[in-house]
């Protein structure tokens, strides 16, 4: 039986005129309704919203914790497998012979900035510190929290959450979208990644549902990142002398949240209007340079040798434990306070939360990675989008977090860093290091971190707005999307504000875990579709059948 040529045409109905000209009305309007209802619900009835979201979150964690753990392990296996599979690894994510649009430096900068650059400034210090105090080994009595024998455990778990699993979620989406959009000529939207399984049916209702799920997951995933970023941004503004943005407990006030979001979303909307090749590219390059400066400060003036040891020993422990950590699920016995109960609770707070976060973030980062990776091979994509960023995260955690731990253990910090709020820990640490030398230096470093945080937040927000508009416009990134950039910029800011007001970052976390669940099933189907497509392309090549859309 002769093998057929691949599907290279997936028409998606868009409006011919009016405000939604060029947009899929079904995807755009339904997505706006869902997000609008969420915003109104959280702002008008914050207590009710918090209770309902909390109940849903508990049910999902009780029933799907194992699913989240195992599905991310599956994504890692798929990405690594595709990179070493000869038929797949050499394939160009574009037409044969096509060259990349961006330099390696700009490519890495945009990946890191849009991916998890914001979270890095909060969690590179806060997470090793948190696991240094408590982790499964301390719960089981193997190590002692807050002591030197727990340092290795702190890094093993930190590297797990920000390593290969995180970037595999992004890479799965990015690979799928780039493959089907640039080799097949299909729309740059999530539904295109499922064509080997469902074919032309994705032009209709099924494809519409897939894209709506992706838009909602994207908004909630980015809202999680912006929620953490807003807290830290307010803490930074307070550190550099701008008052009135925090409440009596030192947390961001409603006024502080509004001010921060107006600044961030205003700048991100202007950047999004300029497109990927201008505003986002330049912002990404700026925040990469500032990141190198800040990281260099920690490496040279922080706990240099402590961080070096944490990096290599932590990496060894992580890689050795990765197979077991990737599949292990802690089961609760239902007895409050028991060891099994605490272990399951800890896993819900940390790995399950992170896997949901990365999955919710995946349509945004994946589509963005696809957009900036045209012309690269699958093997190059996996190396650049999965392994290199993981190593960058490990370096940050080793020297930023390592400096905090070393200052508390050996440097006389006496709780100054550990007792600070998560978003304020990096500011507390740099002030402790520099204030005795010169208060002006401490202020200058706090200002640098605020600027870096601002560029990361703007890069994430404007990239997300562009990606949502691309999905809504059936994969078209043309200028007709510009009026809707204003709407989604405002909508994203309101989602963050509404969830923060209704329950702080915990409410955002809850909504995000819920929104990630349906998209995790879509991602599994994307993996299966990609494997099927590459296998069939190998058969097509052997039979002399074209595997890419004809070049224009």
PDB file of C-alpha atoms in Angstrom, residues 148-346:
ATOM      1  CA  UNK A 148      25.123  21.079  57.038  1.00  0.00           C
ATOM      2  CA  UNK A 149      24.163  17.454  56.405  1.00  0.00           C
ATOM      3  CA  UNK A 150      21.015  18.628  54.574  1.00  0.00           C
ATOM      4  CA  UNK A 151      22.700  20.812  51.928  1.00  0.00           C
ATOM      5  CA  UNK A 152      22.950  18.019  49.359  1.00  0.00           C
ATOM      6  CA  UNK A 153      19.269  17.171  49.743  1.00  0.00           C
ATOM      7  CA  UNK A 154      18.336  20.833  49.274  1.00  0.00           C
ATOM      8  CA  UNK A 155      20.030  20.869  45.886  1.00  0.00           C
ATOM      9  CA  UNK A 156      18.853  17.476  44.733  1.00  0.00           C
ATOM     10  CA  UNK A 157      15.226  18.586  45.061  1.00  0.00           C
ATOM     11  CA  UNK A 158      15.830  22.109  43.715  1.00  0.00           C
ATOM     12  CA  UNK A 159      17.510  20.705  40.602  1.00  0.00           C
ATOM     13  CA  UNK A 160      14.667  18.242  40.103  1.00  0.00           C
ATOM     14  CA  UNK A 161      12.057  21.008  39.998  1.00  0.00           C
ATOM     15  CA  UNK A 162      13.991  23.348  37.677  1.00  0.00           C
ATOM     16  CA  UNK A 163      15.894  20.845  35.564  1.00  0.00           C
ATOM     17  CA  UNK A 164      15.122  18.522  32.691  1.00  0.00           C
ATOM     18  CA  UNK A 165      11.469  17.973  33.647  1.00  0.00           C
ATOM     19  CA  UNK A 166      10.610  21.673  33.452  1.00  0.00           C
ATOM     20  CA  UNK A 167      12.265  22.241  30.111  1.00  0.00           C
ATOM     21  CA  UNK A 168      10.970  18.957  28.671  1.00  0.00           C
ATOM     22  CA  UNK A 169       7.421  20.322  29.083  1.00  0.00           C
ATOM     23  CA  UNK A 170       8.363  23.373  27.029  1.00  0.00           C
ATOM     24  CA  UNK A 171      10.369  21.367  24.498  1.00  0.00           C
ATOM     25  CA  UNK A 172       7.499  18.951  23.795  1.00  0.00           C
ATOM     26  CA  UNK A 173       5.207  21.812  22.801  1.00  0.00           C
ATOM     27  CA  UNK A 174       7.917  23.701  20.960  1.00  0.00           C
ATOM     28  CA  UNK A 175       9.051  20.678  18.955  1.00  0.00           C
ATOM     29  CA  UNK A 176       5.520  19.734  17.986  1.00  0.00           C
ATOM     30  CA  UNK A 177       4.500  23.220  16.889  1.00  0.00           C
ATOM     31  CA  UNK A 178       7.719  23.957  15.001  1.00  0.00           C
ATOM     32  CA  UNK A 179       7.619  20.579  13.247  1.00  0.00           C
ATOM     33  CA  UNK A 180       4.043  20.823  12.020  1.00  0.00           C
ATOM     34  CA  UNK A 181       4.061  24.560  11.299  1.00  0.00           C
ATOM     35  CA  UNK A 182       7.386  24.909   9.511  1.00  0.00           C
ATOM     36  CA  UNK A 183       7.730  21.488   7.880  1.00  0.00           C
ATOM     37  CA  UNK A 184       4.063  20.907   7.109  1.00  0.00           C
ATOM     38  CA  UNK A 185       2.970  24.504   6.606  1.00  0.00           C
ATOM     39  CA  UNK A 186       0.148  24.143   9.154  1.00  0.00           C
ATOM     40  CA  UNK A 187      -1.078  27.044  11.331  1.00  0.00           C
ATOM     41  CA  UNK A 188       1.192  27.964  14.256  1.00  0.00           C
ATOM     42  CA  UNK A 189      -1.357  26.905  16.829  1.00  0.00           C
ATOM     43  CA  UNK A 190      -1.763  24.036  19.276  1.00  0.00           C
ATOM     44  CA  UNK A 191      -4.271  22.012  17.271  1.00  0.00           C
ATOM     45  CA  UNK A 192      -1.738  21.553  14.440  1.00  0.00           C
ATOM     46  CA  UNK A 193       0.334  19.304  16.683  1.00  0.00           C
ATOM     47  CA  UNK A 194      -2.437  16.679  16.746  1.00  0.00           C
ATOM     48  CA  UNK A 195      -2.969  16.288  12.987  1.00  0.00           C
ATOM     49  CA  UNK A 196      -1.333  12.824  12.664  1.00  0.00           C
ATOM     50  CA  UNK A 197      -3.956  11.488  15.094  1.00  0.00           C
ATOM     51  CA  UNK A 198      -7.098  13.426  14.128  1.00  0.00           C
ATOM     52  CA  UNK A 199      -6.374  14.844  10.682  1.00  0.00           C
ATOM     53  CA  UNK A 200      -8.769  17.333   9.108  1.00  0.00           C
ATOM     54  CA  UNK A 201     -11.245  16.963  12.016  1.00  0.00           C
ATOM     55  CA  UNK A 202      -9.114  19.548  13.838  1.00  0.00           C
ATOM     56  CA  UNK A 203     -10.495  22.254  11.535  1.00  0.00           C
ATOM     57  CA  UNK A 204     -13.763  22.015  13.471  1.00  0.00           C
ATOM     58  CA  UNK A 205     -15.023  21.761  17.037  1.00  0.00           C
ATOM     59  CA  UNK A 206     -12.265  19.433  18.277  1.00  0.00           C
ATOM     60  CA  UNK A 207      -9.535  21.846  17.235  1.00  0.00           C
ATOM     61  CA  UNK A 208     -11.444  24.774  18.724  1.00  0.00           C
ATOM     62  CA  UNK A 209     -11.604  23.038  22.107  1.00  0.00           C
ATOM     63  CA  UNK A 210      -7.877  22.234  22.005  1.00  0.00           C
ATOM     64  CA  UNK A 211      -6.972  25.871  21.305  1.00  0.00           C
ATOM     65  CA  UNK A 212      -9.323  27.200  24.008  1.00  0.00           C
ATOM     66  CA  UNK A 213      -7.742  24.870  26.570  1.00  0.00           C
ATOM     67  CA  UNK A 214      -4.312  26.134  25.483  1.00  0.00           C
ATOM     68  CA  UNK A 215      -5.299  29.815  25.811  1.00  0.00           C
ATOM     69  CA  UNK A 216      -6.777  29.363  29.304  1.00  0.00           C
ATOM     70  CA  UNK A 217      -3.776  27.301  30.463  1.00  0.00           C
ATOM     71  CA  UNK A 218      -1.433  29.968  29.090  1.00  0.00           C
ATOM     72  CA  UNK A 219      -3.160  32.815  30.909  1.00  0.00           C
ATOM     73  CA  UNK A 220      -3.183  30.893  34.207  1.00  0.00           C
ATOM     74  CA  UNK A 221       0.405  29.709  33.843  1.00  0.00           C
ATOM     75  CA  UNK A 222       1.711  33.197  33.109  1.00  0.00           C
ATOM     76  CA  UNK A 223      -0.489  34.595  35.898  1.00  0.00           C
ATOM     77  CA  UNK A 224       1.348  32.294  38.322  1.00  0.00           C
ATOM     78  CA  UNK A 225       4.703  33.673  37.201  1.00  0.00           C
ATOM     79  CA  UNK A 226       3.517  37.280  37.276  1.00  0.00           C
ATOM     80  CA  UNK A 227       1.954  36.740  40.700  1.00  0.00           C
ATOM     81  CA  UNK A 228       5.306  35.758  42.190  1.00  0.00           C
ATOM     82  CA  UNK A 229       6.978  38.544  40.222  1.00  0.00           C
ATOM     83  CA  UNK A 230       4.574  41.231  41.428  1.00  0.00           C
ATOM     84  CA  UNK A 231       5.234  40.309  45.062  1.00  0.00           C
ATOM     85  CA  UNK A 232       8.980  40.496  44.479  1.00  0.00           C
ATOM     86  CA  UNK A 233       8.728  43.681  42.417  1.00  0.00           C
ATOM     87  CA  UNK A 234       6.875  45.433  45.245  1.00  0.00           C
ATOM     88  CA  UNK A 235       9.482  44.154  47.742  1.00  0.00           C
ATOM     89  CA  UNK A 236      12.231  45.541  45.515  1.00  0.00           C
ATOM     90  CA  UNK A 237      10.563  48.935  45.101  1.00  0.00           C
ATOM     91  CA  UNK A 238      10.241  49.102  48.889  1.00  0.00           C
ATOM     92  CA  UNK A 239      13.945  48.250  49.280  1.00  0.00           C
ATOM     93  CA  UNK A 240      14.986  51.128  47.014  1.00  0.00           C
ATOM     94  CA  UNK A 241      12.902  53.594  48.997  1.00  0.00           C
ATOM     95  CA  UNK A 242       9.446  53.713  47.386  1.00  0.00           C
ATOM     96  CA  UNK A 243       6.995  53.451  50.271  1.00  0.00           C
ATOM     97  CA  UNK A 244       3.266  52.860  50.627  1.00  0.00           C
ATOM     98  CA  UNK A 245       3.184  49.650  48.590  1.00  0.00           C
ATOM     99  CA  UNK A 246       3.065  47.122  51.454  1.00  0.00           C
ATOM    100  CA  UNK A 247       0.640  46.418  54.292  1.00  0.00           C
ATOM    101  CA  UNK A 248       1.344  46.155  58.015  1.00  0.00           C
ATOM    102  CA  UNK A 249       2.633  42.587  57.601  1.00  0.00           C
ATOM    103  CA  UNK A 250       5.130  43.649  54.940  1.00  0.00           C
ATOM    104  CA  UNK A 251       3.292  41.928  52.065  1.00  0.00           C
ATOM    105  CA  UNK A 252       2.227  43.719  48.889  1.00  0.00           C
ATOM    106  CA  UNK A 253      -0.918  45.779  49.498  1.00  0.00           C
ATOM    107  CA  UNK A 254      -3.789  46.034  47.038  1.00  0.00           C
ATOM    108  CA  UNK A 255      -2.473  49.458  46.057  1.00  0.00           C
ATOM    109  CA  UNK A 256       1.025  48.027  45.595  1.00  0.00           C
ATOM    110  CA  UNK A 257      -0.333  45.213  43.414  1.00  0.00           C
ATOM    111  CA  UNK A 258      -2.215  47.699  41.217  1.00  0.00           C
ATOM    112  CA  UNK A 259       0.803  50.001  40.826  1.00  0.00           C
ATOM    113  CA  UNK A 260       3.125  47.103  39.969  1.00  0.00           C
ATOM    114  CA  UNK A 261       0.702  45.634  37.432  1.00  0.00           C
ATOM    115  CA  UNK A 262       0.094  48.992  35.759  1.00  0.00           C
ATOM    116  CA  UNK A 263       3.832  49.465  35.285  1.00  0.00           C
ATOM    117  CA  UNK A 264       4.529  45.879  34.166  1.00  0.00           C
ATOM    118  CA  UNK A 265       1.527  45.380  31.895  1.00  0.00           C
ATOM    119  CA  UNK A 266       1.832  48.856  30.380  1.00  0.00           C
ATOM    120  CA  UNK A 267       5.450  48.252  29.400  1.00  0.00           C
ATOM    121  CA  UNK A 268       4.761  44.698  28.224  1.00  0.00           C
ATOM    122  CA  UNK A 269       1.873  45.806  26.002  1.00  0.00           C
ATOM    123  CA  UNK A 270       4.078  48.411  24.314  1.00  0.00           C
ATOM    124  CA  UNK A 271       6.770  45.771  23.820  1.00  0.00           C
ATOM    125  CA  UNK A 272       4.265  43.258  22.426  1.00  0.00           C
ATOM    126  CA  UNK A 273       3.080  45.812  19.876  1.00  0.00           C
ATOM    127  CA  UNK A 274       6.634  45.957  18.496  1.00  0.00           C
ATOM    128  CA  UNK A 275       6.772  42.181  17.923  1.00  0.00           C
ATOM    129  CA  UNK A 276       9.304  39.415  18.592  1.00  0.00           C
ATOM    130  CA  UNK A 277      12.081  40.766  16.396  1.00  0.00           C
ATOM    131  CA  UNK A 278      12.267  44.164  18.111  1.00  0.00           C
ATOM    132  CA  UNK A 279      10.996  44.768  21.639  1.00  0.00           C
ATOM    133  CA  UNK A 280      11.090  41.188  22.908  1.00  0.00           C
ATOM    134  CA  UNK A 281      14.474  40.444  21.331  1.00  0.00           C
ATOM    135  CA  UNK A 282      16.099  43.570  22.777  1.00  0.00           C
ATOM    136  CA  UNK A 283      14.541  43.131  26.221  1.00  0.00           C
ATOM    137  CA  UNK A 284      15.708  39.516  26.271  1.00  0.00           C
ATOM    138  CA  UNK A 285      19.268  40.523  25.416  1.00  0.00           C
ATOM    139  CA  UNK A 286      19.217  43.204  28.132  1.00  0.00           C
ATOM    140  CA  UNK A 287      17.977  40.880  30.846  1.00  0.00           C
ATOM    141  CA  UNK A 288      20.491  38.207  29.839  1.00  0.00           C
ATOM    142  CA  UNK A 289      23.349  40.714  30.247  1.00  0.00           C
ATOM    143  CA  UNK A 290      21.999  41.919  33.606  1.00  0.00           C
ATOM    144  CA  UNK A 291      21.559  38.297  34.705  1.00  0.00           C
ATOM    145  CA  UNK A 292      25.213  37.580  33.925  1.00  0.00           C
ATOM    146  CA  UNK A 293      26.252  40.667  35.939  1.00  0.00           C
ATOM    147  CA  UNK A 294      24.161  39.635  38.958  1.00  0.00           C
ATOM    148  CA  UNK A 295      25.233  35.998  38.763  1.00  0.00           C
ATOM    149  CA  UNK A 296      28.869  37.094  38.430  1.00  0.00           C
ATOM    150  CA  UNK A 297      28.452  39.102  41.634  1.00  0.00           C
ATOM    151  CA  UNK A 298      27.313  35.999  43.534  1.00  0.00           C
ATOM    152  CA  UNK A 299      30.054  33.819  42.057  1.00  0.00           C
ATOM    153  CA  UNK A 300      32.882  36.307  42.770  1.00  0.00           C
ATOM    154  CA  UNK A 301      31.740  37.988  45.994  1.00  0.00           C
ATOM    155  CA  UNK A 302      29.378  35.356  47.378  1.00  0.00           C
ATOM    156  CA  UNK A 303      30.034  31.807  48.539  1.00  0.00           C
ATOM    157  CA  UNK A 304      32.350  30.975  45.629  1.00  0.00           C
ATOM    158  CA  UNK A 305      33.598  27.559  46.739  1.00  0.00           C
ATOM    159  CA  UNK A 306      30.395  26.613  48.558  1.00  0.00           C
ATOM    160  CA  UNK A 307      28.465  27.303  45.332  1.00  0.00           C
ATOM    161  CA  UNK A 308      30.983  25.349  43.257  1.00  0.00           C
ATOM    162  CA  UNK A 309      30.607  22.343  45.532  1.00  0.00           C
ATOM    163  CA  UNK A 310      26.814  22.658  45.536  1.00  0.00           C
ATOM    164  CA  UNK A 311      26.809  22.774  41.736  1.00  0.00           C
ATOM    165  CA  UNK A 312      28.799  19.632  41.051  1.00  0.00           C
ATOM    166  CA  UNK A 313      27.733  17.541  44.033  1.00  0.00           C
ATOM    167  CA  UNK A 314      24.102  18.590  43.563  1.00  0.00           C
ATOM    168  CA  UNK A 315      24.241  17.780  39.854  1.00  0.00           C
ATOM    169  CA  UNK A 316      25.710  14.337  40.607  1.00  0.00           C
ATOM    170  CA  UNK A 317      23.050  13.614  43.242  1.00  0.00           C
ATOM    171  CA  UNK A 318      20.305  14.821  40.896  1.00  0.00           C
ATOM    172  CA  UNK A 319      21.369  12.717  37.921  1.00  0.00           C
ATOM    173  CA  UNK A 320      21.878   9.591  40.033  1.00  0.00           C
ATOM    174  CA  UNK A 321      18.483  10.001  41.708  1.00  0.00           C
ATOM    175  CA  UNK A 322      16.614  11.219  38.586  1.00  0.00           C
ATOM    176  CA  UNK A 323      15.160   7.833  37.506  1.00  0.00           C
ATOM    177  CA  UNK A 324      13.771   7.179  40.971  1.00  0.00           C
ATOM    178  CA  UNK A 325      12.620  10.771  41.567  1.00  0.00           C
ATOM    179  CA  UNK A 326      10.878  10.879  38.178  1.00  0.00           C
ATOM    180  CA  UNK A 327       8.520   7.999  38.962  1.00  0.00           C
ATOM    181  CA  UNK A 328       8.223   7.932  42.743  1.00  0.00           C
ATOM    182  CA  UNK A 329       4.810   8.888  44.159  1.00  0.00           C
ATOM    183  CA  UNK A 330       4.309   9.335  47.898  1.00  0.00           C
ATOM    184  CA  UNK A 331       0.991   7.800  48.960  1.00  0.00           C
ATOM    185  CA  UNK A 332      -0.859   9.273  51.941  1.00  0.00           C
ATOM    186  CA  UNK A 333      -2.332   6.929  54.546  1.00  0.00           C
ATOM    187  CA  UNK A 334      -4.979   9.528  55.446  1.00  0.00           C
ATOM    188  CA  UNK A 335      -3.690   9.935  59.000  1.00  0.00           C
ATOM    189  CA  UNK A 336      -3.022  13.602  59.677  1.00  0.00           C
ATOM    190  CA  UNK A 337       0.529  14.060  60.965  1.00  0.00           C
ATOM    191  CA  UNK A 338       1.846  10.656  59.940  1.00  0.00           C
ATOM    192  CA  UNK A 339       5.024  10.311  57.905  1.00  0.00           C
ATOM    193  CA  UNK A 340       3.135   9.084  54.818  1.00  0.00           C
ATOM    194  CA  UNK A 341       0.683  11.978  55.110  1.00  0.00           C
ATOM    195  CA  UNK A 342       3.491  14.544  55.395  1.00  0.00           C
ATOM    196  CA  UNK A 343       5.385  13.077  52.436  1.00  0.00           C
ATOM    197  CA  UNK A 344       2.303  13.149  50.203  1.00  0.00           C
ATOM    198  CA  UNK A 345       1.525  16.674  51.364  1.00  0.00           C
ATOM    199  CA  UNK A 346       5.080  17.814  50.618  1.00  0.00           C
TER     200      UNK A 346
END
